[in-house]
């Protein structure tokens, strides 16, 4: 319960910041909401929010946040048993990290990929 309250509080803060700087915050908000929906077992909502976070990060030019959203979505799909979709998202995360210049993170993802 404690972690749930902390998550709700963080999401509410991000919602407020998103009102004033949507292009800086909306992808962060959607990723946070996706993670929270996953935590609550609301898997269809989580799927939609992961994809929205990925899309918004791309539109707003935050390749590093797009990479993170791809990675988290890959973990989500892997844990839900959809290895095919997880593989696609992990591949896109890897490519996004390389595009951002985070070769070490991209290599880490390859070494620690669950399949």
Coordinates of N, CA and C in Angstrom, one line a residue:
X1 N 0.8 -1.2 0.0 CA 0.0 0.0 0.0 C 0.9 1.3 0.0
X2 N 2.0 1.2 0.7 CA 2.8 2.4 0.8 C 3.3 2.8 -0.6
X3 N 3.8 1.8 -1.4 CA 4.3 2.1 -2.7 C 3.2 2.6 -3.6
X4 N 2.0 2.1 -3.4 CA 0.9 2.5 -4.2 C 0.6 4.0 -4.0
X5 N 0.6 4.4 -2.8 CA 0.4 5.8 -2.4 C 1.5 6.7 -3.0
X6 N 2.7 6.3 -2.9 CA 3.8 7.0 -3.5 C 3.7 7.2 -5.0
X7 N 3.3 6.1 -5.7 CA 3.1 6.1 -7.1 C 2.0 7.1 -7.5
X8 N 0.9 7.0 -6.8 CA -0.3 7.9 -7.1 C 0.2 9.4 -6.9
X9 N 0.9 9.6 -5.8 CA 1.4 11.0 -5.6 C 2.3 11.5 -6.7
X10 N 3.2 10.6 -7.1 CA 4.1 11.0 -8.2 C 3.4 11.3 -9.5
X11 N 2.4 10.4 -9.8 CA 1.6 10.6 -11.0 C 0.8 11.9 -11.0
X12 N 0.3 12.2 -9.8 CA -0.5 13.5 -9.7 C 0.4 14.7 -9.9
X13 N 1.6 14.6 -9.4 CA 2.6 15.7 -9.6 C 2.9 15.9 -11.1
X14 N 3.2 14.7 -11.7 CA 3.5 14.8 -13.1 C 2.3 15.3 -14.0
X15 N 1.1 15.0 -13.6 CA -0.1 15.5 -14.3 C -0.1 17.0 -14.2
X16 N 0.2 17.5 -13.1 CA 0.3 19.0 -12.9 C 1.4 19.6 -13.8
X17 N 2.5 19.0 -13.8 CA 3.6 19.6 -14.6 C 3.3 19.4 -16.1
X18 N 2.6 18.4 -16.4 CA 2.2 18.2 -17.8 C 1.3 19.3 -18.3
X19 N 0.5 19.9 -17.5 CA -0.4 21.0 -17.9 C 0.5 22.2 -18.3
X20 N 1.6 22.4 -17.7 CA 2.4 23.6 -18.0 C 3.5 23.4 -19.0
X21 N 3.9 22.1 -19.2 CA 5.0 21.8 -20.2 C 4.7 20.4 -20.8
X22 N 3.6 20.3 -21.6 CA 3.2 19.0 -22.1 C 4.3 18.3 -22.9
X23 N 5.0 19.1 -23.8 CA 6.0 18.4 -24.6 C 7.2 17.9 -23.8
X24 N 7.4 18.4 -22.6 CA 8.5 17.9 -21.7 C 8.0 16.8 -20.8
X25 N 6.7 16.7 -20.6 CA 6.3 15.8 -19.5 C 5.3 14.7 -19.9
X26 N 4.6 14.8 -21.0 CA 3.5 13.9 -21.3 C 4.0 12.5 -21.5
X27 N 5.2 12.3 -22.1 CA 5.7 10.9 -22.3 C 6.1 10.3 -20.9
X28 N 6.6 11.1 -20.0 CA 6.9 10.6 -18.7 C 5.6 10.2 -18.0
X29 N 4.6 11.1 -18.1 CA 3.3 10.8 -17.4 C 2.7 9.5 -17.9
X30 N 2.7 9.3 -19.2 CA 2.1 8.1 -19.8 C 2.9 6.8 -19.4
X31 N 4.2 7.0 -19.3 CA 5.0 5.8 -18.9 C 4.7 5.5 -17.4
X32 N 4.6 6.5 -16.6 CA 4.3 6.3 -15.2 C 2.9 5.7 -15.0
X33 N 2.0 6.2 -15.8 CA 0.6 5.6 -15.8 C 0.6 4.2 -16.3
X34 N 1.4 3.9 -17.3 CA 1.5 2.5 -17.8 C 2.0 1.5 -16.7
X35 N 3.0 2.0 -16.1 CA 3.6 1.1 -15.0 C 2.6 0.9 -13.9
X36 N 1.9 2.0 -13.5 CA 0.9 1.9 -12.5 C -0.3 0.9 -12.9
X37 N -0.7 1.1 -14.1 CA -1.8 0.2 -14.6 C -1.3 -1.3 -14.6
X38 N -0.1 -1.5 -15.0 CA 0.4 -2.8 -14.9 C 0.4 -3.4 -13.5
X39 N 0.9 -2.5 -12.6 CA 0.9 -2.9 -11.2 C -0.5 -3.3 -10.7
X40 N -1.5 -2.6 -11.2 CA -2.9 -2.8 -10.8 C -3.6 -4.0 -11.5
X41 N -2.9 -4.5 -12.5 CA -3.4 -5.6 -13.3 C -4.3 -5.2 -14.5
X42 N -4.3 -3.9 -14.8 CA -5.1 -3.3 -15.9 C -4.2 -3.4 -17.2
X43 N -4.1 -4.6 -17.7 CA -3.1 -4.8 -18.8 C -3.5 -4.1 -20.1
X44 N -4.7 -4.0 -20.5 CA -5.1 -3.3 -21.7 C -4.8 -1.9 -21.6
X45 N -5.0 -1.3 -20.5 CA -4.7 0.1 -20.3 C -3.2 0.3 -20.3
X46 N -2.5 -0.6 -19.7 CA -1.0 -0.5 -19.7 C -0.5 -0.5 -21.1
X47 N -1.0 -1.5 -21.9 CA -0.5 -1.6 -23.3 C -0.7 -0.2 -24.0
X48 N -1.9 0.3 -23.9 CA -2.2 1.6 -24.6 C -1.3 2.7 -24.1
X49 N -1.0 2.8 -22.8 CA -0.2 3.8 -22.2 C 1.3 3.7 -22.6
X50 N 1.8 2.4 -22.6 CA 3.2 2.2 -23.1 C 3.3 2.7 -24.5
X51 N 2.4 2.4 -25.4 CA 2.5 2.8 -26.8 C 2.4 4.3 -26.9
X52 N 1.5 4.9 -26.0 CA 1.4 6.4 -26.0 C 2.7 7.0 -25.6
X53 N 3.3 6.5 -24.5 CA 4.5 7.1 -24.0 C 5.6 7.0 -25.1
X54 N 5.7 5.9 -25.8 CA 6.6 5.7 -26.9 C 6.4 6.7 -28.0
X55 N 5.1 6.9 -28.4 CA 4.8 7.8 -29.5 C 5.1 9.3 -29.1
X56 N 4.6 9.6 -27.9 CA 4.9 11.0 -27.4 C 6.4 11.3 -27.3
X57 N 7.1 10.4 -26.8 CA 8.6 10.6 -26.6 C 9.2 10.9 -28.0
X58 N 8.8 10.1 -29.0 CA 9.3 10.3 -30.4 C 8.9 11.6 -30.9
X59 N 7.6 12.0 -30.8 CA 7.1 13.3 -31.3 C 7.8 14.4 -30.6
X60 N 8.1 14.3 -29.3 CA 8.7 15.4 -28.5 C 10.2 15.4 -28.6
X61 N 10.8 14.4 -29.2 CA 12.2 14.4 -29.4 C 13.0 13.9 -28.2
X62 N 12.4 13.1 -27.4 CA 13.1 12.5 -26.3 C 13.5 11.0 -26.5
X63 N 14.5 10.8 -27.3 CA 14.9 9.5 -27.7 C 15.2 8.6 -26.5
X64 N 15.8 9.2 -25.5 CA 16.2 8.4 -24.3 C 15.0 7.9 -23.6
X65 N 13.9 8.8 -23.5 CA 12.7 8.4 -22.9 C 11.9 7.4 -23.7
X66 N 12.0 7.5 -25.0 CA 11.4 6.5 -25.9 C 12.1 5.2 -25.8
X67 N 13.4 5.2 -25.6 CA 14.2 3.9 -25.4 C 13.7 3.3 -24.1
X68 N 13.6 4.0 -23.1 CA 13.2 3.5 -21.8 C 11.7 2.9 -21.9
X69 N 10.8 3.6 -22.6 CA 9.5 3.2 -22.7 C 9.4 1.9 -23.5
X70 N 10.2 1.8 -24.6 CA 10.3 0.5 -25.4 C 10.8 -0.6 -24.5
X71 N 11.8 -0.3 -23.6 CA 12.4 -1.3 -22.8 C 11.3 -1.8 -21.8
X72 N 10.7 -0.9 -21.1 CA 9.7 -1.2 -20.1 C 8.5 -2.0 -20.8
X73 N 8.1 -1.6 -22.0 CA 7.0 -2.3 -22.7 C 7.5 -3.7 -23.0
X74 N 8.8 -3.9 -23.4 CA 9.3 -5.2 -23.7 C 9.3 -6.1 -22.5
X75 N 9.6 -5.5 -21.3 CA 9.5 -6.3 -20.1 C 8.1 -6.7 -19.8
X76 N 7.2 -5.7 -20.0 CA 5.8 -6.0 -19.8 C 5.3 -7.2 -20.6
X77 N 5.6 -7.1 -21.9 CA 5.1 -8.2 -22.8 C 5.8 -9.5 -22.5
X78 N 7.1 -9.5 -22.1 CA 7.8 -10.7 -21.7 C 7.1 -11.4 -20.5
X79 N 6.8 -10.5 -19.5 CA 6.2 -11.1 -18.3 C 4.8 -11.5 -18.5
X80 N 4.1 -11.0 -19.6 CA 2.8 -11.5 -19.9 C 2.8 -12.7 -20.8
X81 N 4.0 -13.1 -21.2 CA 4.2 -14.3 -22.0 C 4.2 -14.1 -23.5
X82 N 4.2 -12.8 -24.0 CA 4.2 -12.6 -25.4 C 5.6 -12.3 -25.8
X83 N 6.4 -13.4 -26.1 CA 7.8 -13.2 -26.4 C 8.0 -12.5 -27.7
X84 N 7.1 -12.8 -28.7 CA 7.3 -12.1 -30.0 C 7.2 -10.6 -29.9
X85 N 6.2 -10.1 -29.2 CA 6.0 -8.7 -29.0 C 7.2 -8.1 -28.1
X86 N 7.5 -8.9 -27.1 CA 8.6 -8.4 -26.2 C 9.9 -8.3 -27.0
X87 N 10.2 -9.2 -27.9 CA 11.4 -9.1 -28.7 C 11.4 -7.9 -29.6
X88 N 10.2 -7.6 -30.2 CA 10.1 -6.4 -31.0 C 10.5 -5.1 -30.2
X89 N 9.9 -5.0 -29.0 CA 10.1 -3.8 -28.2 C 11.5 -3.8 -27.7
X90 N 12.1 -4.9 -27.3 CA 13.5 -4.9 -26.8 C 14.4 -4.5 -28.0
X91 N 14.1 -4.9 -29.2 CA 14.9 -4.5 -30.3 C 14.9 -3.1 -30.6
X92 N 13.6 -2.5 -30.5 CA 13.5 -1.1 -30.7 C 14.2 -0.3 -29.5
X93 N 14.1 -0.8 -28.3 CA 14.8 -0.2 -27.2 C 16.3 -0.1 -27.5
X94 N 16.8 -1.3 -27.9 CA 18.3 -1.4 -28.2 C 18.7 -0.3 -29.3
X95 N 17.9 -0.3 -30.4 CA 18.2 0.7 -31.4 C 18.1 2.1 -31.0
X96 N 17.1 2.4 -30.1 CA 16.9 3.8 -29.6 C 18.0 4.2 -28.7
X97 N 18.5 3.2 -27.9 CA 19.7 3.6 -27.0 C 20.9 3.9 -27.9
X98 N 21.1 3.1 -28.9 CA 22.2 3.3 -29.8 C 22.1 4.7 -30.5
X99 N 20.9 5.0 -31.0 CA 20.7 6.3 -31.6 C 21.0 7.5 -30.6
X100 N 20.6 7.3 -29.4 CA 20.9 8.3 -28.4 C 22.4 8.4 -28.0
X101 N 23.1 7.3 -28.4 CA 24.5 7.3 -28.1 C 24.9 6.6 -26.8
X102 N 23.9 5.8 -26.3 CA 24.1 5.1 -25.0 C 24.5 3.6 -25.4
X103 N 25.7 3.5 -25.9 CA 26.2 2.2 -26.3 C 26.3 1.2 -25.2
X104 N 26.7 1.7 -24.0 CA 26.8 0.9 -22.8 C 25.5 0.3 -22.4
X105 N 24.5 1.2 -22.4 CA 23.1 0.7 -22.1 C 22.6 -0.3 -23.1
X106 N 22.9 0.0 -24.4 CA 22.4 -0.9 -25.4 C 23.1 -2.3 -25.2
X107 N 24.4 -2.3 -24.9 CA 25.1 -3.5 -24.7 C 24.6 -4.2 -23.5
X108 N 24.3 -3.5 -22.4 CA 23.7 -4.0 -21.2 C 22.4 -4.7 -21.5
X109 N 21.5 -4.1 -22.3 CA 20.3 -4.6 -22.7 C 20.4 -6.0 -23.4
X110 N 21.4 -6.0 -24.3 CA 21.7 -7.3 -25.1 C 22.1 -8.4 -24.1
X111 N 23.0 -8.0 -23.2 CA 23.6 -9.0 -22.3 C 22.5 -9.6 -21.3
X112 N 21.6 -8.7 -21.0 CA 20.6 -9.1 -19.9 C 19.2 -9.3 -20.5
X113 N 19.1 -9.4 -21.8 CA 17.8 -9.7 -22.4 C 17.3 -11.0 -22.0
X114 N 16.0 -11.2 -21.6 CA 15.6 -12.5 -21.0 C 15.4 -13.6 -22.0
X115 N 15.7 -13.4 -23.3 CA 15.6 -14.5 -24.2 C 16.7 -14.3 -25.3

